[in-house]
Amino acid sequence: MNKWLAGFTGLFFPTICPACKFRMSDELLLCLNCESHLPETNFHLDAKNAIAKNFWGRVPIEAATALYYYNKGSKVQNLIHQVKYKGNQKLGFFLGQKLGNVLNNSANFNQIDLIVPVPLHPKKLKKRGFNQSSCIANGISAAIYKPVVESSVIRTIFTNTQTRKNRIDRWNNVKNVFEVVDAEILTDKNILVVDDVITTGSTLDALIQKMQQQVTAKFYVASLAYAGII
């Protein structure tokens, strides 16, 4: 009866792939075609990739990567939109696991001790109901078996979206918004800092700089997507 009801419901409310928008199996979070053909960066295999170079001369990091390339109007943008604005936390976790599996296959990321997602301001967290970077971080954690630490750093200043800002404006928008509230848990650790999308890296730059002011640690960077220019 349940299978019949599910099939009947599926005729009127089919499960749609969040990337390509075509119908797919009810059991899937992403259609098999998209899962196989989304544009992966493979940055985890290149220590001198475009994201890593973004941080050169700004903050010292050990390695940086993103799972996919991000372009306006692309399937990857659709995925990020579903996670960030449509509340699809299961999809965020699923994609985080895929990113974690990639990290497991990279010697550049085999020393991670803990994972720190970029924190949201409480006002934005209340409005959105969840932190998309935390969903991604929890997925990574499930793949690499390292804990997610969300209580060590907080966002103290509410800022407007970084979209449509240039690099300088992005930096000025976030340079003083973070605060370390538990330095002890971060001290002498290899820390993976996680965001949803990296464009200029200004948010991660500001967060890592703040942690480095109070903590002796090594930092790594990972995100679902990279929207910068190669």
mmCIF file of C-alpha atoms in Angstrom:
data_model
loop_
_atom_site.group_PDB
_atom_site.id
_atom_site.type_symbol
_atom_site.label_atom_id
_atom_site.label_comp_id
_atom_site.label_asym_id
_atom_site.label_seq_id
_atom_site.Cartn_x
_atom_site.Cartn_y
_atom_site.Cartn_z
ATOM 1 C CA MET A 1 0.000 0.000 0.000
ATOM 2 C CA ASN A 2 2.782 2.421 0.921
ATOM 3 C CA LYS A 3 4.619 1.747 -2.361
ATOM 4 C CA TRP A 4 1.399 2.258 -4.294
ATOM 5 C CA LEU A 5 0.721 5.531 -2.485
ATOM 6 C CA ALA A 6 4.278 6.719 -3.069
ATOM 7 C CA GLY A 7 3.993 5.895 -6.761
ATOM 8 C CA PHE A 8 0.650 7.679 -7.030
ATOM 9 C CA THR A 9 2.006 10.752 -5.233
ATOM 10 C CA GLY A 10 5.058 10.738 -7.476
ATOM 11 C CA LEU A 11 2.850 11.243 -10.522
ATOM 12 C CA PHE A 12 1.727 14.607 -9.181
ATOM 13 C CA PHE A 13 4.734 15.583 -7.033
ATOM 14 C CA PRO A 14 7.770 14.054 -8.770
ATOM 15 C CA THR A 15 11.210 14.256 -7.226
ATOM 16 C CA ILE A 16 13.247 16.798 -9.161
ATOM 17 C CA CYS A 17 17.038 16.836 -9.357
ATOM 18 C CA PRO A 18 18.203 20.046 -7.622
ATOM 19 C CA ALA A 19 20.967 20.511 -10.210
ATOM 20 C CA CYS A 20 19.392 19.874 -13.642
ATOM 21 C CA LYS A 21 15.707 20.162 -12.615
ATOM 22 C CA PHE A 22 14.733 16.913 -14.360
ATOM 23 C CA ARG A 23 12.755 14.136 -12.713
ATOM 24 C CA MET A 24 14.700 11.472 -10.851
ATOM 25 C CA SER A 25 14.258 8.529 -8.500
ATOM 26 C CA ASP A 26 12.659 9.349 -5.157
ATOM 27 C CA GLU A 27 15.549 7.706 -3.302
ATOM 28 C CA LEU A 28 18.203 10.041 -4.722
ATOM 29 C CA LEU A 29 19.337 13.513 -3.641
ATOM 30 C CA LEU A 30 21.045 14.164 -6.976
ATOM 31 C CA CYS A 31 20.435 12.454 -10.300
ATOM 32 C CA LEU A 32 23.088 9.997 -11.447
ATOM 33 C CA ASN A 33 23.914 11.990 -14.563
ATOM 34 C CA CYS A 34 24.625 15.165 -12.585
ATOM 35 C CA GLU A 35 26.517 13.297 -9.902
ATOM 36 C CA SER A 36 28.814 11.908 -12.590
ATOM 37 C CA HIS A 37 29.250 15.033 -14.710
ATOM 38 C CA LEU A 38 29.337 18.077 -12.439
ATOM 39 C CA PRO A 39 32.539 20.105 -13.044
ATOM 40 C CA GLU A 40 34.991 18.940 -10.378
ATOM 41 C CA THR A 41 38.072 21.096 -9.774
ATOM 42 C CA ASN A 42 40.496 18.375 -8.575
ATOM 43 C CA PHE A 43 42.238 21.161 -6.656
ATOM 44 C CA HIS A 44 42.875 18.680 -3.827
ATOM 45 C CA LEU A 45 45.613 17.162 -5.996
ATOM 46 C CA ASP A 46 47.358 20.488 -6.727
ATOM 47 C CA ALA A 47 48.981 22.347 -3.828
ATOM 48 C CA LYS A 48 49.384 25.448 -6.024
ATOM 49 C CA ASN A 49 45.815 25.658 -7.257
ATOM 50 C CA ALA A 50 43.856 28.863 -7.860
ATOM 51 C CA ILE A 51 42.288 28.952 -4.390
ATOM 52 C CA ALA A 52 45.590 28.418 -2.608
ATOM 53 C CA LYS A 53 47.133 31.232 -4.634
ATOM 54 C CA ASN A 54 44.312 33.520 -3.461
ATOM 55 C CA PHE A 55 45.721 33.305 0.058
ATOM 56 C CA TRP A 56 49.385 33.779 -0.813
ATOM 57 C CA GLY A 57 50.701 36.864 0.955
ATOM 58 C CA ARG A 58 47.465 37.221 2.936
ATOM 59 C CA VAL A 59 47.260 34.363 5.428
ATOM 60 C CA PRO A 60 49.427 31.241 5.654
ATOM 61 C CA ILE A 61 47.451 28.075 4.905
ATOM 62 C CA GLU A 62 48.592 24.516 4.320
ATOM 63 C CA ALA A 63 46.186 23.596 1.520
ATOM 64 C CA ALA A 64 42.932 24.707 -0.094
ATOM 65 C CA THR A 65 40.347 23.114 -2.349
ATOM 66 C CA ALA A 66 36.772 23.199 -3.638
ATOM 67 C CA LEU A 67 34.704 20.326 -4.971
ATOM 68 C CA TYR A 68 33.151 22.048 -8.000
ATOM 69 C CA TYR A 69 33.556 25.047 -10.267
ATOM 70 C CA TYR A 70 30.770 27.593 -9.824
ATOM 71 C CA ASN A 71 29.364 29.612 -12.725
ATOM 72 C CA LYS A 72 26.285 31.806 -12.876
ATOM 73 C CA GLY A 73 23.270 29.889 -14.165
ATOM 74 C CA SER A 74 25.016 26.532 -13.786
ATOM 75 C CA LYS A 75 23.908 23.301 -12.177
ATOM 76 C CA VAL A 76 26.352 23.959 -9.331
ATOM 77 C CA GLN A 77 24.696 27.311 -8.674
ATOM 78 C CA ASN A 78 21.367 25.473 -8.494
ATOM 79 C CA LEU A 79 22.807 23.128 -5.867
ATOM 80 C CA ILE A 80 24.212 25.953 -3.757
ATOM 81 C CA HIS A 81 20.894 27.806 -3.998
ATOM 82 C CA GLN A 82 19.001 24.715 -2.828
ATOM 83 C CA VAL A 83 21.276 24.311 0.184
ATOM 84 C CA LYS A 84 21.665 27.951 1.135
ATOM 85 C CA TYR A 85 18.257 29.461 0.431
ATOM 86 C CA LYS A 86 15.836 26.532 0.136
ATOM 87 C CA GLY A 87 16.907 24.813 3.350
ATOM 88 C CA ASN A 88 17.919 21.531 1.732
ATOM 89 C CA GLN A 89 20.152 20.410 4.587
ATOM 90 C CA LYS A 90 20.181 16.780 3.443
ATOM 91 C CA LEU A 91 21.671 17.900 0.140
ATOM 92 C CA GLY A 92 24.273 20.010 1.973
ATOM 93 C CA PHE A 93 25.273 17.018 4.072
ATOM 94 C CA PHE A 94 25.387 14.759 1.007
ATOM 95 C CA LEU A 95 27.619 17.151 -0.926
ATOM 96 C CA GLY A 96 29.771 17.605 2.166
ATOM 97 C CA GLN A 97 30.301 13.837 2.238
ATOM 98 C CA LYS A 98 31.374 13.929 -1.395
ATOM 99 C CA LEU A 99 33.855 16.679 -0.555
ATOM 100 C CA GLY A 100 35.085 14.669 2.432
ATOM 101 C CA ASN A 101 35.642 11.622 0.236
ATOM 102 C CA VAL A 102 37.761 13.787 -2.053
ATOM 103 C CA LEU A 103 39.823 14.987 0.918
ATOM 104 C CA ASN A 104 40.383 11.372 1.933
ATOM 105 C CA ASN A 105 42.126 10.853 -1.400
ATOM 106 C CA SER A 106 44.531 13.755 -0.960
ATOM 107 C CA ALA A 107 47.840 13.726 0.873
ATOM 108 C CA ASN A 108 47.428 17.492 1.255
ATOM 109 C CA PHE A 109 44.570 17.021 3.715
ATOM 110 C CA ASN A 110 45.525 13.916 5.689
ATOM 111 C CA GLN A 111 46.532 15.762 8.875
ATOM 112 C CA ILE A 112 43.184 17.357 9.777
ATOM 113 C CA ASP A 113 42.282 17.316 13.497
ATOM 114 C CA LEU A 114 39.000 19.223 13.495
ATOM 115 C CA ILE A 115 36.596 21.151 11.258
ATOM 116 C CA VAL A 116 35.414 24.752 11.752
ATOM 117 C CA PRO A 117 32.520 25.961 9.557
ATOM 118 C CA VAL A 118 32.308 29.680 8.828
ATOM 119 C CA PRO A 119 29.884 30.956 11.494
ATOM 120 C CA LEU A 120 26.738 32.941 10.758
ATOM 121 C CA HIS A 121 25.649 35.958 12.771
ATOM 122 C CA PRO A 122 22.836 34.951 15.201
ATOM 123 C CA LYS A 123 20.406 37.243 13.388
ATOM 124 C CA LYS A 124 21.023 35.533 10.046
ATOM 125 C CA LEU A 125 21.063 32.103 11.679
ATOM 126 C CA LYS A 126 17.650 32.766 13.210
ATOM 127 C CA LYS A 127 16.248 33.952 9.888
ATOM 128 C CA ARG A 128 17.679 31.074 7.850
ATOM 129 C CA GLY A 129 17.211 28.430 10.548
ATOM 130 C CA PHE A 130 20.531 26.716 9.933
ATOM 131 C CA ASN A 131 24.125 27.352 8.862
ATOM 132 C CA GLN A 132 24.789 25.937 5.406
ATOM 133 C CA SER A 133 28.530 25.724 6.112
ATOM 134 C CA SER A 134 27.739 23.576 9.148
ATOM 135 C CA CYS A 135 25.708 21.164 6.989
ATOM 136 C CA ILE A 136 28.657 20.839 4.634
ATOM 137 C CA ALA A 137 31.096 20.478 7.527
ATOM 138 C CA ASN A 138 28.989 17.710 9.096
ATOM 139 C CA GLY A 139 29.035 15.839 5.796
ATOM 140 C CA ILE A 140 32.816 16.174 5.612
ATOM 141 C CA SER A 141 33.039 14.968 9.208
ATOM 142 C CA ALA A 142 31.063 11.823 8.346
ATOM 143 C CA ALA A 143 33.584 11.048 5.600
ATOM 144 C CA ILE A 144 36.894 11.877 7.304
ATOM 145 C CA TYR A 145 35.892 11.028 10.906
ATOM 146 C CA LYS A 146 36.988 14.337 12.423
ATOM 147 C CA PRO A 147 34.837 16.456 14.756
ATOM 148 C CA VAL A 148 33.054 19.670 13.822
ATOM 149 C CA VAL A 149 33.715 22.503 16.284
ATOM 150 C CA GLU A 150 31.177 25.340 16.099
ATOM 151 C CA SER A 151 31.575 26.951 19.522
ATOM 152 C CA SER A 152 35.156 28.182 19.143
ATOM 153 C CA VAL A 153 34.532 31.164 16.848
ATOM 154 C CA ILE A 154 31.486 33.414 16.551
ATOM 155 C CA ARG A 155 30.349 36.146 14.208
ATOM 156 C CA THR A 156 29.720 39.306 16.238
ATOM 157 C CA ILE A 157 28.770 41.801 13.526
ATOM 158 C CA PHE A 158 25.906 41.421 11.068
ATOM 159 C CA THR A 159 26.947 42.142 7.477
ATOM 160 C CA ASN A 160 25.141 42.405 4.175
ATOM 161 C CA THR A 161 25.641 39.779 1.500
ATOM 162 C CA GLN A 162 28.996 39.675 -0.258
ATOM 163 C CA THR A 163 27.308 39.207 -3.649
ATOM 164 C CA ARG A 164 28.072 42.007 -6.121
ATOM 165 C CA LYS A 165 30.917 43.371 -3.982
ATOM 166 C CA ASN A 166 34.432 43.661 -5.364
ATOM 167 C CA ARG A 167 37.446 42.223 -3.576
ATOM 168 C CA ILE A 168 38.234 45.339 -1.522
ATOM 169 C CA ASP A 169 34.612 45.848 -0.491
ATOM 170 C CA ARG A 170 34.318 42.168 0.435
ATOM 171 C CA TRP A 171 37.338 42.469 2.726
ATOM 172 C CA ASN A 172 36.094 45.688 4.351
ATOM 173 C CA ASN A 173 32.720 44.020 4.877
ATOM 174 C CA VAL A 174 34.113 41.121 6.940
ATOM 175 C CA LYS A 175 37.528 42.123 8.313
ATOM 176 C CA ASN A 176 36.376 42.627 11.917
ATOM 177 C CA VAL A 177 33.268 40.471 12.202
ATOM 178 C CA PHE A 178 34.677 37.343 13.885
ATOM 179 C CA GLU A 179 35.735 36.635 17.470
ATOM 180 C CA VAL A 180 37.510 33.633 19.000
ATOM 181 C CA VAL A 181 35.727 32.577 22.189
ATOM 182 C CA ASP A 182 37.472 29.250 22.856
ATOM 183 C CA ALA A 183 41.122 29.343 21.827
ATOM 184 C CA GLU A 184 42.090 26.281 23.844
ATOM 185 C CA ILE A 185 40.208 23.802 21.662
ATOM 186 C CA LEU A 186 41.935 25.201 18.556
ATOM 187 C CA THR A 187 45.471 25.462 19.894
ATOM 188 C CA ASP A 188 48.110 23.260 18.221
ATOM 189 C CA LYS A 189 45.539 21.716 15.890
ATOM 190 C CA ASN A 190 45.301 21.200 12.129
ATOM 191 C CA ILE A 191 42.062 23.043 11.367
ATOM 192 C CA LEU A 192 39.921 22.626 8.259
ATOM 193 C CA VAL A 193 37.867 25.804 7.711
ATOM 194 C CA VAL A 194 34.741 25.204 5.610
ATOM 195 C CA ASP A 195 32.605 27.575 3.531
ATOM 196 C CA ASP A 196 29.954 27.003 0.855
ATOM 197 C CA VAL A 197 31.423 29.060 -2.000
ATOM 198 C CA ILE A 198 34.809 30.749 -2.389
ATOM 199 C CA THR A 199 35.039 33.768 -4.660
ATOM 200 C CA THR A 200 37.827 36.065 -3.461
ATOM 201 C CA GLY A 201 38.300 34.216 -0.170
ATOM 202 C CA SER A 202 37.799 37.393 1.882
ATOM 203 C CA THR A 203 35.511 35.785 4.462
ATOM 204 C CA LEU A 204 37.893 32.884 5.047
ATOM 205 C CA ASP A 205 40.813 35.315 5.058
ATOM 206 C CA ALA A 206 39.205 37.377 7.830
ATOM 207 C CA LEU A 207 38.225 34.300 9.857
ATOM 208 C CA ILE A 208 41.652 32.675 9.654
ATOM 209 C CA GLN A 209 43.443 35.929 10.428
ATOM 210 C CA LYS A 210 41.351 36.331 13.574
ATOM 211 C CA MET A 211 42.104 32.783 14.705
ATOM 212 C CA GLN A 212 45.815 33.216 13.986
ATOM 213 C CA GLN A 213 45.917 36.252 16.265
ATOM 214 C CA GLN A 214 45.002 34.061 19.234
ATOM 215 C CA VAL A 215 45.881 30.503 18.277
ATOM 216 C CA THR A 216 48.964 28.611 17.218
ATOM 217 C CA ALA A 217 47.598 26.214 14.619
ATOM 218 C CA LYS A 218 47.761 25.141 10.983
ATOM 219 C CA PHE A 219 44.891 25.971 8.674
ATOM 220 C CA TYR A 220 43.328 24.262 5.670
ATOM 221 C CA VAL A 221 40.446 25.466 3.497
ATOM 222 C CA ALA A 222 37.641 23.581 1.736
ATOM 223 C CA SER A 223 34.381 24.582 0.079
ATOM 224 C CA LEU A 224 31.731 23.063 -2.135
ATOM 225 C CA ALA A 225 32.411 25.467 -4.987
ATOM 226 C CA TYR A 226 34.927 27.931 -6.373
ATOM 227 C CA ALA A 227 33.584 30.980 -8.179
ATOM 228 C CA GLY A 228 36.852 32.751 -8.840
ATOM 229 C CA ILE A 229 38.725 33.207 -12.077
ATOM 230 C CA ILE A 230 41.320 30.625 -13.110
#
